[in-house]
Short mmCIF file of C-alpha atoms in Angstrom, two decimals:
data_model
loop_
_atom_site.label_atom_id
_atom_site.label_comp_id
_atom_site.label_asym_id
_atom_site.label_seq_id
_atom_site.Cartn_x
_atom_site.Cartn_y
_atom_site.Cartn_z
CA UNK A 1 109.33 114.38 120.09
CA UNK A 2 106.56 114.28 122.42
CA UNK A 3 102.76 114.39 121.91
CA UNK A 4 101.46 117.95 123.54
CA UNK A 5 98.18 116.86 122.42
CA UNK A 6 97.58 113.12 123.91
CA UNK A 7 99.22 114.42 127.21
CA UNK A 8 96.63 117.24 127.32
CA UNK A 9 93.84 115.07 126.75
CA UNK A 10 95.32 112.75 129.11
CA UNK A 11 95.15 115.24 132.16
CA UNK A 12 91.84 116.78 131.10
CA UNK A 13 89.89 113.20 131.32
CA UNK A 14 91.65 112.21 134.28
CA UNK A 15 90.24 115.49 135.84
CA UNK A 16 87.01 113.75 134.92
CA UNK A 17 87.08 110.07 135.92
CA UNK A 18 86.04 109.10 139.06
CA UNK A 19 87.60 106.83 141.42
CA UNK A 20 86.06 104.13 143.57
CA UNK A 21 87.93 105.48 147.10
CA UNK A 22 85.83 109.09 146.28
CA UNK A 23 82.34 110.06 146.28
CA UNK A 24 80.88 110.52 143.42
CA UNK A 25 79.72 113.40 141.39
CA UNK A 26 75.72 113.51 140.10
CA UNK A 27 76.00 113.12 136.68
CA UNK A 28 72.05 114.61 136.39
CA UNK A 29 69.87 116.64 138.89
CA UNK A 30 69.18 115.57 142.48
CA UNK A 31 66.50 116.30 144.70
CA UNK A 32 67.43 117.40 148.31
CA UNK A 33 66.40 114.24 150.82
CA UNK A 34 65.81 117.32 153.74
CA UNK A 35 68.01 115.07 155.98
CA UNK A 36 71.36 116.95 156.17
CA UNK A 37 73.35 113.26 157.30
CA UNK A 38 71.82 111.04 154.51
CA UNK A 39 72.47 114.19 151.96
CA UNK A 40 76.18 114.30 152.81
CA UNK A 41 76.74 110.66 151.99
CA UNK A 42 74.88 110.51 148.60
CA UNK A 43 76.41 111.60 145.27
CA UNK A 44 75.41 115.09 144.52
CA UNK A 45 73.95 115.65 147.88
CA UNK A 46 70.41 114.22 147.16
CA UNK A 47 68.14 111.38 145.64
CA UNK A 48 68.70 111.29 141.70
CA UNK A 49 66.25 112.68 139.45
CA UNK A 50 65.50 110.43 135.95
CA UNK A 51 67.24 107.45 138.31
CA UNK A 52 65.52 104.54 139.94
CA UNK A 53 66.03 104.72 143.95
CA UNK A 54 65.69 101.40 146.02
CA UNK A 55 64.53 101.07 149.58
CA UNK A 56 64.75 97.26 151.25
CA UNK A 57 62.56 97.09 154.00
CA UNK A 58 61.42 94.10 156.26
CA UNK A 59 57.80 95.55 156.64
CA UNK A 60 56.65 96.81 153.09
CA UNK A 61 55.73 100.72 154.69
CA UNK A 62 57.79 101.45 157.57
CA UNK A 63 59.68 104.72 157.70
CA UNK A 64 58.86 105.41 154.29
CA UNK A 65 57.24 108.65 154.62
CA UNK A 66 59.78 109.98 157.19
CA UNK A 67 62.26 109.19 154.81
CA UNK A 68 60.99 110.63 151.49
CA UNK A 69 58.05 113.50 152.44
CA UNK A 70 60.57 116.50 152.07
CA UNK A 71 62.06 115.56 148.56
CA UNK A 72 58.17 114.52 147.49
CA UNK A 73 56.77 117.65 148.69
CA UNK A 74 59.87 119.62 147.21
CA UNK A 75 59.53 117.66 143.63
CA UNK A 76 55.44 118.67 144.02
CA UNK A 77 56.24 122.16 144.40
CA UNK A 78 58.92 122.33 141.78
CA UNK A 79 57.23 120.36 139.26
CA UNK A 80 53.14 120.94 140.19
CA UNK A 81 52.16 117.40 139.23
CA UNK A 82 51.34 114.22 141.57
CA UNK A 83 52.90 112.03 143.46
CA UNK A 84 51.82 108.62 142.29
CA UNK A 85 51.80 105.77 144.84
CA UNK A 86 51.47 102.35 143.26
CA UNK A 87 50.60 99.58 145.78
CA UNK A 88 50.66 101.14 148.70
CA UNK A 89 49.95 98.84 151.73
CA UNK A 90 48.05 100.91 153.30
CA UNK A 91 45.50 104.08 152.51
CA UNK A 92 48.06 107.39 152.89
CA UNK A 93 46.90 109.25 156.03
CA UNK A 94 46.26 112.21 154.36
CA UNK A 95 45.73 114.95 156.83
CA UNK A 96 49.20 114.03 157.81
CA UNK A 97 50.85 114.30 155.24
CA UNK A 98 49.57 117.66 154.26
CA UNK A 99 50.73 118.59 157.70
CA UNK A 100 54.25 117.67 156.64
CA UNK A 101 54.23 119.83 153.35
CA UNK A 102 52.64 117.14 150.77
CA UNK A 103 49.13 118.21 150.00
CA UNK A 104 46.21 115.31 149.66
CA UNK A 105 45.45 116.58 146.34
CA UNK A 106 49.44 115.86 144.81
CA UNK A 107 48.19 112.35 145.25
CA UNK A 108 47.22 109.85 143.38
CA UNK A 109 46.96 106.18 144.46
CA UNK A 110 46.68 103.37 142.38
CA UNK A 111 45.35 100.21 144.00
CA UNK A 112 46.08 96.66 142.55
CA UNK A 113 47.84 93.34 143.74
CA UNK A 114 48.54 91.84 140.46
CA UNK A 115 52.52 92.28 140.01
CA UNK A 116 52.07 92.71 136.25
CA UNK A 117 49.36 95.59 136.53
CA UNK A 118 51.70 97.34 139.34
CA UNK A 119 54.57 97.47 136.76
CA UNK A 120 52.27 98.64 133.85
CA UNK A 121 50.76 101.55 135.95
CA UNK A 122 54.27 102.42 137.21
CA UNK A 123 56.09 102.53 133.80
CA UNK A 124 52.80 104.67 132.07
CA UNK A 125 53.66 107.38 135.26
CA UNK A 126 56.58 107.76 134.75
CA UNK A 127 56.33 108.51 131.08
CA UNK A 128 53.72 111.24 132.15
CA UNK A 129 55.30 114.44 131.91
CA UNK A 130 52.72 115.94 134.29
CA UNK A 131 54.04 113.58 137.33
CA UNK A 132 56.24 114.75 139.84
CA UNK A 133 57.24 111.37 141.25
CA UNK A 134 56.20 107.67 141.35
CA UNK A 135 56.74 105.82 144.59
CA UNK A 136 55.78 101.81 143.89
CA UNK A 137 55.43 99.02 146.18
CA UNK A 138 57.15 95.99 143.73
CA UNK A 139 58.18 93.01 145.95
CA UNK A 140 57.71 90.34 142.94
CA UNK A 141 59.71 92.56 140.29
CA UNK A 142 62.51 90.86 138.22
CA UNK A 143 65.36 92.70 137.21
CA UNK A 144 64.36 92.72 133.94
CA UNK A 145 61.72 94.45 134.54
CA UNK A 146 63.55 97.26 136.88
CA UNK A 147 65.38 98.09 133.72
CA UNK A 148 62.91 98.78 132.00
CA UNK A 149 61.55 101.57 134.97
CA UNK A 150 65.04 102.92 135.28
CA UNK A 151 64.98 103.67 131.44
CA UNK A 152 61.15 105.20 131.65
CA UNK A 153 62.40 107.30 134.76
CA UNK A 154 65.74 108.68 133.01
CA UNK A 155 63.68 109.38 129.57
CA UNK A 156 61.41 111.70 131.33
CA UNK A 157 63.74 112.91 134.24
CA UNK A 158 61.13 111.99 137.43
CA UNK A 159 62.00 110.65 140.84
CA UNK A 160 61.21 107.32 141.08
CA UNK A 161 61.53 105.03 144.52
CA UNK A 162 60.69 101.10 144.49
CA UNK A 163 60.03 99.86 147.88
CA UNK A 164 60.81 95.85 147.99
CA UNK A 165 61.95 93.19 150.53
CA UNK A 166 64.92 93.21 152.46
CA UNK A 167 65.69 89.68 150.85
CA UNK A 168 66.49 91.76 147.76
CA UNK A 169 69.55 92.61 148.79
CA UNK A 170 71.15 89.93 147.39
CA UNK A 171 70.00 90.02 143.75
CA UNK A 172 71.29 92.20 141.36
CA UNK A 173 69.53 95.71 140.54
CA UNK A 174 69.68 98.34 137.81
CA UNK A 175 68.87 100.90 140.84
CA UNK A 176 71.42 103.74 140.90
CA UNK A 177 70.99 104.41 144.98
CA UNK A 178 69.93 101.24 147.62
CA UNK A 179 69.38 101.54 150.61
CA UNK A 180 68.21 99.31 153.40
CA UNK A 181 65.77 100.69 155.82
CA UNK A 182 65.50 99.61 159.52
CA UNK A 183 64.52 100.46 162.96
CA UNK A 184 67.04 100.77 164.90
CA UNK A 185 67.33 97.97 167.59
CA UNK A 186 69.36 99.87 170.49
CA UNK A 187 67.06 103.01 170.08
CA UNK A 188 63.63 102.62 168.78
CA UNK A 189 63.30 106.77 168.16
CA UNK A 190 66.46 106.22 165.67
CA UNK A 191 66.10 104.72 161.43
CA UNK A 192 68.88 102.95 160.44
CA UNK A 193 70.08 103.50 156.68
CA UNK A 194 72.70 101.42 155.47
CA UNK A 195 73.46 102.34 151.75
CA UNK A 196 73.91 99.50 149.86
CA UNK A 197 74.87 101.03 146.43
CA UNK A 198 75.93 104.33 145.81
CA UNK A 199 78.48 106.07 143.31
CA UNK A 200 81.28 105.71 146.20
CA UNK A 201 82.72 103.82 148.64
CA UNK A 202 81.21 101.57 150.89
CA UNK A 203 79.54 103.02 153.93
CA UNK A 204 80.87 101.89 157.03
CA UNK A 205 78.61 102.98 159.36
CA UNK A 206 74.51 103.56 158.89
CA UNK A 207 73.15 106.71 158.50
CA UNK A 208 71.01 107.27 161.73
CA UNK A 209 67.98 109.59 161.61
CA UNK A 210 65.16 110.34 163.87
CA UNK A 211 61.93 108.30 163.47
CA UNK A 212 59.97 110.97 163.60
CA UNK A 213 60.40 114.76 162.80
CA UNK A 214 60.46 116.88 165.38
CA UNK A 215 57.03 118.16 165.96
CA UNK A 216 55.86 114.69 166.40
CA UNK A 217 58.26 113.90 168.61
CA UNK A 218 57.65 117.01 171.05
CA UNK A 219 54.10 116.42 170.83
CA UNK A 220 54.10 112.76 172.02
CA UNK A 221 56.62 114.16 174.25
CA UNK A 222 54.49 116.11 176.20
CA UNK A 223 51.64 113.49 175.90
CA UNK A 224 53.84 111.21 177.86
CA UNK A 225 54.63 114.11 180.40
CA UNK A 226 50.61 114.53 181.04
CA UNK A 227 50.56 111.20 181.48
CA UNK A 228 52.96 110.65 184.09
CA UNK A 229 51.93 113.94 185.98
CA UNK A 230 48.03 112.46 186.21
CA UNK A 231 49.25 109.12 187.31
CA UNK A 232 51.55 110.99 190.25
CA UNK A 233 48.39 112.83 191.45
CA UNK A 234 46.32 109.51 191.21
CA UNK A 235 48.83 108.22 193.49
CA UNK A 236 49.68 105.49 191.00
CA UNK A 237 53.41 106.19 191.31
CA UNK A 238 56.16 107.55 193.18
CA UNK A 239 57.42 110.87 193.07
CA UNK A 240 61.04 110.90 191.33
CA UNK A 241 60.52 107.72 190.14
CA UNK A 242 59.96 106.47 186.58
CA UNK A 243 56.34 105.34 185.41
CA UNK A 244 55.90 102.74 183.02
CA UNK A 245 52.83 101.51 181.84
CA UNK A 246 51.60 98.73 179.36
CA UNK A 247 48.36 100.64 178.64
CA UNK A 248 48.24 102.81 175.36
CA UNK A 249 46.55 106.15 175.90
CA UNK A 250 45.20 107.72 173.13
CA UNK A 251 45.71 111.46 172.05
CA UNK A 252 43.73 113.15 170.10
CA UNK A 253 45.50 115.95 168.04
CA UNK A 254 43.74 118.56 166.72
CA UNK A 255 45.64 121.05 165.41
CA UNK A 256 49.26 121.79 164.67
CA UNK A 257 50.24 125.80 165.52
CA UNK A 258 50.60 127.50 162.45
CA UNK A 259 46.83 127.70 161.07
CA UNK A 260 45.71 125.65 158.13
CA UNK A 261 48.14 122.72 157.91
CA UNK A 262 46.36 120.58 160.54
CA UNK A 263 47.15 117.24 161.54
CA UNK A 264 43.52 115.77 162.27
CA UNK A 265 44.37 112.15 163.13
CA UNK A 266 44.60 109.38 166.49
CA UNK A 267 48.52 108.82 167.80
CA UNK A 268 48.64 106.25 170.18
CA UNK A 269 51.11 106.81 172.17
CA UNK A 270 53.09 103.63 174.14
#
């Protein structure tokens, strides 16, 4: 006689396990990264909410903000609270980043260079329930002491990104997403994003997205256009052929179109 009842069961949790050759399924909420590539290769389609996310970068803040502005500036929106940088490198342009949909005023930046005040002011943010996110700068974390933010961030359900070295790559993490960011060396304009651990297969290939969004791009663009049209009437080049310069000419922009959300700052444009 046969057993209806374990052969039920059987089928119904193999419905549910997952298996190493598929993507996997979010098991909690995600956030929407705003890049359509990166968001079809990550479990659930976005970065993991209550779930520490890992980014392994050579310099400590490049690509960083073209990477995660749309999923802070979504989480702001959703949730109402700040963003909390922790050991930032550098001071947050501001007036750019409000340009790009996160206000100045979501912030909040914490400034210190001892590791062990870093990871104290990260793990009290996370177990704020007014915070919308925590984004930390942690080079000289242990894994230890990753654990310990991964638990903080799932008890209280917040985005939470730790930016350290690419040398960290070969430790172990508690992270649930890694992913190595780099510039991409056949196309500067391009971000390479190789996922290092995911709920899923191996990536083959990086993800490639633009280095900058698209009304950036344009506007240097055109800068570069102006440039090479004044040298042409200068009589400084040829016409039809290319112009290079080693000179940096500086643009001032004023004002994106679209009223308020301006974008006061210098570019420098190569």
């Amino acid at each position: 006689m046969g057993l209806p009842f374990l052969n039920s069961f059987s089928a119904a949790a193999g419905r549910g396990v997952w298996h190493a050759d598929e993507l996997g399924l979010a098991d909690a909420q995600v956030v929407a990264t705003g890049h359509a590539a990166l968001d079809a290769e990550l479990p659930g389609g976005g970065w993991p909410v209550g779930a520490m996310t890992e980014l392994l970068q050579t310099a400590p803040e490049a690509h960083v903000w073209r990477l995660l502005l749309p999923a802070l500036a979504q989480a702001v929106q959703a949730r109402g609270g700040p963003v909390v940088l922790i050991g930032a490198p550098y001071e947050p342009c501001g007036p750019s980043l409000a340009a790009q949909g996160l206000p100045v005023e979501a912030l909040m930046w914490v400034r210190s260079d001892a590791p062990a005040s870093r990871l104290w002011a990260c793990e009290q943010a996370l177990r704020c329930a007014d915070v919308s996110a925590v984004l930390a700068w942690l080079p000289q974390a242990r894994v230890g002491e990753l654990r310990r933010l991964q638990l903080a961030a799932a008890q209280h359900d917040v985005l939470l990104f730790v930016c350290r070295p690419e040398s960290a790559a070969q430790g172990a993490s508690p992270a649930r997403l890694r992913l190595q960011v780099e510039s991409c060396e056949a196309d500067s304009s391009q971000i390479e994003l190789r996922i290092l651990k995911r709920r899923g297969p191996p990536l083959a290939a990086p993800v490639m997205l633009p280095a900058r969004n698209e009304r950036m791009a344009a506007l240097l663009a055109a800068a570069r256009l102006r440039r090479k049209l004044r040298l042409q009437q200068q009589g400084t080049a040829a016409a039809g052929e290319e112009t290079t310069s080693t000179a940096a000419t500086v643009v001032r922009i004023d004002a994106w179109k679209g009223g308020p959300s301006a974008l006061d700052r210098i570019a420098v444009v190569a």
